[in-house]
Short mmCIF file of C-alpha atoms in Angstrom, two decimals:
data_model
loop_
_atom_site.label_atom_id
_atom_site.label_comp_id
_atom_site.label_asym_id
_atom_site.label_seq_id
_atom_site.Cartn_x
_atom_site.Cartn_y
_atom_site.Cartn_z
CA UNK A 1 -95.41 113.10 29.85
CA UNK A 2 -94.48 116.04 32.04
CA UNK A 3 -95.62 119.71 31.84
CA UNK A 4 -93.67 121.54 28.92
CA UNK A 5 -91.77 118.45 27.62
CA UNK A 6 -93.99 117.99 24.25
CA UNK A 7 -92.61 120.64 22.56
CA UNK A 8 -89.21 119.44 23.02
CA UNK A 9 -88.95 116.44 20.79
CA UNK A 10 -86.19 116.16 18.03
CA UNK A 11 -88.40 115.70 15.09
CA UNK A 12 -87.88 119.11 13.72
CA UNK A 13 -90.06 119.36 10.59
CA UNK A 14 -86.76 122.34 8.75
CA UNK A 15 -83.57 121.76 8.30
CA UNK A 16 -80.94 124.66 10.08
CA UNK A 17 -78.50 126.40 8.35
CA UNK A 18 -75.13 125.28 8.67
CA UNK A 19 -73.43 127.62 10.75
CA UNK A 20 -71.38 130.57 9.21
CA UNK A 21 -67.63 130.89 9.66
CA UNK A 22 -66.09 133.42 11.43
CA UNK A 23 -63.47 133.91 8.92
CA UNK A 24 -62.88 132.90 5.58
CA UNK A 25 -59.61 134.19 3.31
CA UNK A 26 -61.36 135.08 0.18
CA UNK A 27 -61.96 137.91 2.45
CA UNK A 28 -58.96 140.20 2.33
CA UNK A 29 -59.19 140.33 -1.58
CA UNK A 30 -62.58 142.13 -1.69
CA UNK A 31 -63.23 145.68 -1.49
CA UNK A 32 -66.32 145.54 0.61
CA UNK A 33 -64.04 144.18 3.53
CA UNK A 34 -61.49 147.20 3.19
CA UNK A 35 -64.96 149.65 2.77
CA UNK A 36 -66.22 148.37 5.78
CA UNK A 37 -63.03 148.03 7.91
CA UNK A 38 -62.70 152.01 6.40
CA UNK A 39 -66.04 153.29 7.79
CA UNK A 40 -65.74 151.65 11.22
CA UNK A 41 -62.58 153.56 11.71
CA UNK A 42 -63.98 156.91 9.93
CA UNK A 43 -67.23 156.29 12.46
CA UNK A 44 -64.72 155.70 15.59
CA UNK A 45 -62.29 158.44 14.99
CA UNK A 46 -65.49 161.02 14.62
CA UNK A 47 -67.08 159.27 17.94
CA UNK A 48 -64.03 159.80 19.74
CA UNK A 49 -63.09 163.24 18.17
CA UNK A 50 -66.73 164.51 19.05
CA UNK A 51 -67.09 162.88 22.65
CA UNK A 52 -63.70 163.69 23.14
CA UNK A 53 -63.39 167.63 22.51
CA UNK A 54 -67.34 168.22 24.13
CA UNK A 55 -65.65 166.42 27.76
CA UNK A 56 -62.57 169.26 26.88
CA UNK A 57 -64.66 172.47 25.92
CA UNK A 58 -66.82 171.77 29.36
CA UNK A 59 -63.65 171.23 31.01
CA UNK A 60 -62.41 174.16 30.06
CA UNK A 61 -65.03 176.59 30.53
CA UNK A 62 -65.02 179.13 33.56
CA UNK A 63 -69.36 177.76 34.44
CA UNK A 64 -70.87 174.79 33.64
CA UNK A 65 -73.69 177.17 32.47
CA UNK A 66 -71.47 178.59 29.89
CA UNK A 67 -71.15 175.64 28.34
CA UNK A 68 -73.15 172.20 27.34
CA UNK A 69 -72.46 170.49 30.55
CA UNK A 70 -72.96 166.97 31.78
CA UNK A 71 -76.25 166.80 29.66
CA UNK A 72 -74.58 167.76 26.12
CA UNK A 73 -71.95 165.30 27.20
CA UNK A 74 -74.37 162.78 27.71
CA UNK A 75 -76.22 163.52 23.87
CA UNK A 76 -72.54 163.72 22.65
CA UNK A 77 -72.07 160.08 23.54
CA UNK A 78 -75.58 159.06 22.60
#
């Protein structure tokens, strides 16, 4: 019996889950799908908006001293 091996045997003493699937159709006809599919675009379109506009105003701005700079552009996208 070599080093390590014991613990590999294929007596398991549970029985695993059959795996999920990654789609099923009963899907599209509930609302938690459409809420969820809803707040990842809501959450995307304010990350974007947010990142978006702070790269822009820093951009824009006659000092980097004047504005956030690289650090508030770096806790925007935090």
């Amino acid at each position: 019996n070599a080093l390590g091996t014991g613990v590999q045997s294929d007596s398991k003493d549970y029985k695993e889950a059959p795996p999920a699937p990654l789609f099923e159709p009963g899907e599209l006809k509930s609302w938690s799908f459409y809420r969820a599919g809803i707040a990842e675009f809501v959450a995307t379109f304010l990350f974007l908006y947010i990142t978006v506009l702070t790269v822009m105003g820093v951009n824009r701005s006659h000092s980097k001293c004047a504005s956030v700079g690289i650090q508030g552009i770096a806790w925007s996208f935090g």
